Coordinates of C-alpha atoms in Angstrom, one line a residue:
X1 CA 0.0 0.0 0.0
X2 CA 1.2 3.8 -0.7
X3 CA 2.1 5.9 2.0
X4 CA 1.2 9.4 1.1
X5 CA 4.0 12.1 2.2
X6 CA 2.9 16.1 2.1
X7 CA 6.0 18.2 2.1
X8 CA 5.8 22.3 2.7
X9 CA 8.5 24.9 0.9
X10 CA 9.0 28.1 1.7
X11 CA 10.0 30.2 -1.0
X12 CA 13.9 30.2 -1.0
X13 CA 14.2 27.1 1.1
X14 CA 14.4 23.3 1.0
X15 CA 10.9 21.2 1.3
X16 CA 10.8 20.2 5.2
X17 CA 8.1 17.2 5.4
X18 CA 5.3 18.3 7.3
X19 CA 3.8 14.8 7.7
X20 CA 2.8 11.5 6.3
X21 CA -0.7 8.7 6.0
X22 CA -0.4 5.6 6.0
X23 CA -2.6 3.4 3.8
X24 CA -4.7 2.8 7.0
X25 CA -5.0 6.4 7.5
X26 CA -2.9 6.7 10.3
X27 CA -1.5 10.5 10.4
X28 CA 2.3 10.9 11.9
X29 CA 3.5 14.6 12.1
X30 CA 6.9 15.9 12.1
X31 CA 8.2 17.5 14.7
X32 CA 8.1 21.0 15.3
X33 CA 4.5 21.3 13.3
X34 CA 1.2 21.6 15.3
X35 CA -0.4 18.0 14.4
X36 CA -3.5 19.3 15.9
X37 CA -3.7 22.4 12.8
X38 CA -3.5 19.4 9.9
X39 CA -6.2 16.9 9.1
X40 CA -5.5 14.7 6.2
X41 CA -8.3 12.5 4.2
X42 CA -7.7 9.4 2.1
X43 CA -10.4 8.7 -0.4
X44 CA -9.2 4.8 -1.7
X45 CA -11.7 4.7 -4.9
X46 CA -11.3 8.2 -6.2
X47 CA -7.1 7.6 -5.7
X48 CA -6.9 11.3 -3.7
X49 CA -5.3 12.5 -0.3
X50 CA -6.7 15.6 1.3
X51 CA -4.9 18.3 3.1
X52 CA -6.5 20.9 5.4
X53 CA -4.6 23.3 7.5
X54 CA -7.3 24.9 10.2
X55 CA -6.9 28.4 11.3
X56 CA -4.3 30.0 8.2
X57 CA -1.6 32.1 9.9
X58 CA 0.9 33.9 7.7
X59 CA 3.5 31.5 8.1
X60 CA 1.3 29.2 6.5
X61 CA 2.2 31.3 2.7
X62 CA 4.0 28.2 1.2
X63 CA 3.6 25.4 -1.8
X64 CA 2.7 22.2 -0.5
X65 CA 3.2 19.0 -2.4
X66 CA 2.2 15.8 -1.9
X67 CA 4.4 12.5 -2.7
X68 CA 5.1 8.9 -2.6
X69 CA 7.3 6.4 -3.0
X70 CA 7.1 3.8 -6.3
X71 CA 6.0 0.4 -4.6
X72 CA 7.6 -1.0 -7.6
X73 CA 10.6 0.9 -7.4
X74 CA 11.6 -0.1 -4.1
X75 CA 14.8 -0.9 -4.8
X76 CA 15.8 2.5 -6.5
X77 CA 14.1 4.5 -3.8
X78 CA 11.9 7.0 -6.2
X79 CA 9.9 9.3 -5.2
X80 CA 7.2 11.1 -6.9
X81 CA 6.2 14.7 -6.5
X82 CA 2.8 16.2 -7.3
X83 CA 2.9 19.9 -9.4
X84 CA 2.8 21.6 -6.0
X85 CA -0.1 24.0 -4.5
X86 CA 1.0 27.8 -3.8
X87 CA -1.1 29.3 -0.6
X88 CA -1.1 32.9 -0.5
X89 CA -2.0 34.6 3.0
X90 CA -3.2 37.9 1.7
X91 CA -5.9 40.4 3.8
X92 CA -6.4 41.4 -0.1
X93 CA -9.1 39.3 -1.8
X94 CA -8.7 37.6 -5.2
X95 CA -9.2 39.4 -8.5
X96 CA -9.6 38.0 -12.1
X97 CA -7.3 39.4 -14.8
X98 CA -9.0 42.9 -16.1
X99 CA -7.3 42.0 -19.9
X100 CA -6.3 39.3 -22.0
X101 CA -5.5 39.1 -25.3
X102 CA -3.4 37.5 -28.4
X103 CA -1.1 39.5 -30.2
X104 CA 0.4 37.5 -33.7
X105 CA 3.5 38.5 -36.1
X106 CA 3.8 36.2 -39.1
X107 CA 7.9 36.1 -40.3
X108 CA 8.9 34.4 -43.0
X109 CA 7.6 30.4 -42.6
X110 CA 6.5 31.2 -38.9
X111 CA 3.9 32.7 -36.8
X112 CA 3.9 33.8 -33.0
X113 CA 1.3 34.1 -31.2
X114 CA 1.5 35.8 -27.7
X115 CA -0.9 35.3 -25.2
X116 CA -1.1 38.2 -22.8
X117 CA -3.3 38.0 -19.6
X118 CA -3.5 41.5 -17.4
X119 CA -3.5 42.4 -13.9
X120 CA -4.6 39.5 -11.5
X121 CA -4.1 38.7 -8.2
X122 CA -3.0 36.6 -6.6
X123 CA -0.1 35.8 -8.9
X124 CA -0.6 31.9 -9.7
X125 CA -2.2 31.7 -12.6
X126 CA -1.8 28.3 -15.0
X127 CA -1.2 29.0 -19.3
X128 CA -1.8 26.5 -21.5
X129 CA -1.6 26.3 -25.4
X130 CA -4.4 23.4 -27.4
X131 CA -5.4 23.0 -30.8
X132 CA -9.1 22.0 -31.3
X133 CA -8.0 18.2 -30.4
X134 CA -5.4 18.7 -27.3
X135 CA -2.9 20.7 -25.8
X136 CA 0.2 21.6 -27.4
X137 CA 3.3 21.7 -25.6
X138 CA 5.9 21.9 -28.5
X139 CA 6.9 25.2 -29.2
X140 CA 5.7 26.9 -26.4
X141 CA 7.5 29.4 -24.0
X142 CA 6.1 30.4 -21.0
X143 CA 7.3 33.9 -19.2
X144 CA 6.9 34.4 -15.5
X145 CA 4.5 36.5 -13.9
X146 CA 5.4 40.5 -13.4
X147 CA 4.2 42.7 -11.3
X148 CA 2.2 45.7 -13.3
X149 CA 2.4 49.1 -11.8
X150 CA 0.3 48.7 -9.0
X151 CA 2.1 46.9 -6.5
X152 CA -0.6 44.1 -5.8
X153 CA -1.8 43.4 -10.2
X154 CA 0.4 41.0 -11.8
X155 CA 0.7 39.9 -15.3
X156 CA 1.8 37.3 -18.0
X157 CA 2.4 36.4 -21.5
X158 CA 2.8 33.4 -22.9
X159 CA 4.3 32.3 -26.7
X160 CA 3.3 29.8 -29.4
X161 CA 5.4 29.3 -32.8
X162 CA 3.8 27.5 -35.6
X163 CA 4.5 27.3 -39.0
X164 CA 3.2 29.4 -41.4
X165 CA 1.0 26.9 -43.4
X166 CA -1.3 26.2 -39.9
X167 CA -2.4 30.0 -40.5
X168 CA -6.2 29.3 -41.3
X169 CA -5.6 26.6 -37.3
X170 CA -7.4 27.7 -34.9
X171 CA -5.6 27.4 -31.3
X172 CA -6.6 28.1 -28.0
X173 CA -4.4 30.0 -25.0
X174 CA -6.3 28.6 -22.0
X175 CA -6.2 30.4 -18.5
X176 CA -6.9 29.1 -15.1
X177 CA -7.2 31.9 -12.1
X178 CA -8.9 31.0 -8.8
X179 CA -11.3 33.6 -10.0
X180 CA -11.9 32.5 -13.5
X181 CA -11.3 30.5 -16.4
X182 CA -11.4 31.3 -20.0
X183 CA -10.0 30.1 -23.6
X184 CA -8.7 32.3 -26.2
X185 CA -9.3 31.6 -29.8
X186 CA -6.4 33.2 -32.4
X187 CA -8.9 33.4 -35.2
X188 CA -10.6 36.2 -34.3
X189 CA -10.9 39.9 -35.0
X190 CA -10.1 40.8 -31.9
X191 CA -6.1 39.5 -32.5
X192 CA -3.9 41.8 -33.3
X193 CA -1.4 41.4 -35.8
X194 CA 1.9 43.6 -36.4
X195 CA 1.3 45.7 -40.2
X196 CA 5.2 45.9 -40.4
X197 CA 8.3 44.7 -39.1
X198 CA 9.7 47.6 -37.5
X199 CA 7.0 48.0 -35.5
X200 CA 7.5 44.0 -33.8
X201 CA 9.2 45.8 -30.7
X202 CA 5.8 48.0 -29.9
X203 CA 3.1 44.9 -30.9
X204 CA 5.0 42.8 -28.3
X205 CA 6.2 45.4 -26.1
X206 CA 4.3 44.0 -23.2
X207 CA 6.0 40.6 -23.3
X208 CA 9.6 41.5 -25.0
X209 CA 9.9 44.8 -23.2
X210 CA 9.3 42.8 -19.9
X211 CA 12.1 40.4 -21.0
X212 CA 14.3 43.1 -22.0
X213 CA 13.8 45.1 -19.0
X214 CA 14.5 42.1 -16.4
X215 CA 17.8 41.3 -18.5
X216 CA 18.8 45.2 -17.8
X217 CA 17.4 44.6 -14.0
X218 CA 19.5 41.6 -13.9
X219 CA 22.6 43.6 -15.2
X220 CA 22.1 46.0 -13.0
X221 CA 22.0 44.4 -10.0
X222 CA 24.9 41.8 -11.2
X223 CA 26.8 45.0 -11.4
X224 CA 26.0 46.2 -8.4
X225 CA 26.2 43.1 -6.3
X226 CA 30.4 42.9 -7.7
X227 CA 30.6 46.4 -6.4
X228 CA 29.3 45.6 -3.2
X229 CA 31.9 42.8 -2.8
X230 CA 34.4 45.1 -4.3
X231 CA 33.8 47.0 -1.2
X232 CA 33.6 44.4 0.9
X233 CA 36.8 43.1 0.1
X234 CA 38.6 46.0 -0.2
X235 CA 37.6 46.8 3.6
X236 CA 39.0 43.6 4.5
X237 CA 42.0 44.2 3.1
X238 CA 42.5 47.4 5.1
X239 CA 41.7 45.9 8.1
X240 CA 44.3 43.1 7.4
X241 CA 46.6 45.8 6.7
X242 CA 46.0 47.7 9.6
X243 CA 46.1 44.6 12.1
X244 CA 49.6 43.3 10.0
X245 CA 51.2 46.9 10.9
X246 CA 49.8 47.3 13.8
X247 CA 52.0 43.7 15.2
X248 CA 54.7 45.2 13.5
X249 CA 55.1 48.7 15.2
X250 CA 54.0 47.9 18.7

């Protein structure tokens, strides 16, 4: 039987189990978490595990996952992880993105289409691409969420290359917000499409200009973090210095 494990992460830290079921739905918590806060449910027939935290504190902001061990596997010890759930302990309630749209420039034997969904919050948000039969995966770039001027909106874009002869295909960017769900067709009026090709930059200037402003960002504070330990080891130096002459003149 599969013992299901349910691991928390704090953003910039390792997963620290927080507990673990056994198949006869005995709970064991780890220690230094309040057992009494988590209340797990095993549903055999529907092939789920259930975690509910009572009473959300702040410290609770984390992604949980849940996994378990390969009872074939046994002798490789492999562990599987679920995709991960993101809670967000926010006084600010929920929002559903205010725009979304699909941009397309055609060059050469290719087109892009760029799927660009406006100020949400909170910032998880799943983007996916499908055809009229499934989802497509190939081709497909996903950028990360950004925050938009307002400090609590965030946005994303998200980009699909096809050849040039799937023009007249329809496709579908599919969003999925706690507050809504919707699907995107690219043959519609409503898509815009860049009339020449020096004006690419402005028709995707909400998803390249975003790239090209976190590669400057990034730059920047590359730059800045070598000056700081240009500093930082120039001071050290000096204090060498000073300590060397200081056991030689006394």
């Amino acid at each position: 039987d599969i013992v299901v494990h349910w691991y928390k992460q704090k953003e910039g830290k390792a997963p620290e189990r927080l507990l673990f079921v056994s198949s006869g739905g005995k709970v064991v918590t780890e220690t230094g978490f309040q057992a009494n806060r988590y209340m797990v449910e095993r549903h055999s027939v529907q092939k789920q595990c259930v975690l509910t935290i009572r009473g959300v504190i702040p410290d609770d902001a984390a992604t949980y996952y849940c996994a378990y061990w390969d009872p074939h596997l046994w002798s490789t010890w492999v562990k599987y992880f679920g995709m991960g759930t993101k809670l967000i302990v926010s006084e600010k309630g929920s929002s559903p993105p205010a725009n979304s749209e699909i941009l397309q420039k055609k060059h050469e034997n290719q087109i892009m289409y760029v799927c660009l969904i406006e100020k949400f919050y909170p910032e998880v948000i799943r983007v996916t691409w499908s055809d009229d039969e499934k989802e497509v995966t190939d081709n497909v770039v996903k950028g990360d969420t950004w925050q938009s001027t307002k400090e609590d909106e965030y946005s994303i874009a998200s980009w699909l290359t096809v050849p040039a002869e799937n023009e007249d295909k329809k496709y579908y960017c599919k969003y999925e917000h706690e507050e809504e769900k919707a699907s995107l067709p690219t043959q519609v009026d409503s898509v815009k499409t860049a009339p020449q090709e020096e004006n690419c930059k402005t028709v995707f200037n909400r998803g390249n200009l975003i790239l090209f402003c976190l590669i400057f960002v990034t730059d920047q504070l590359i730059h800045k973090a070598a000056y700081l330990v240009y500093i930082i080891l120039l001071l050290k130096s000096s204090i060498y210095y000073l300590i060397i002459l200081f056991f030689i003149y006394r």
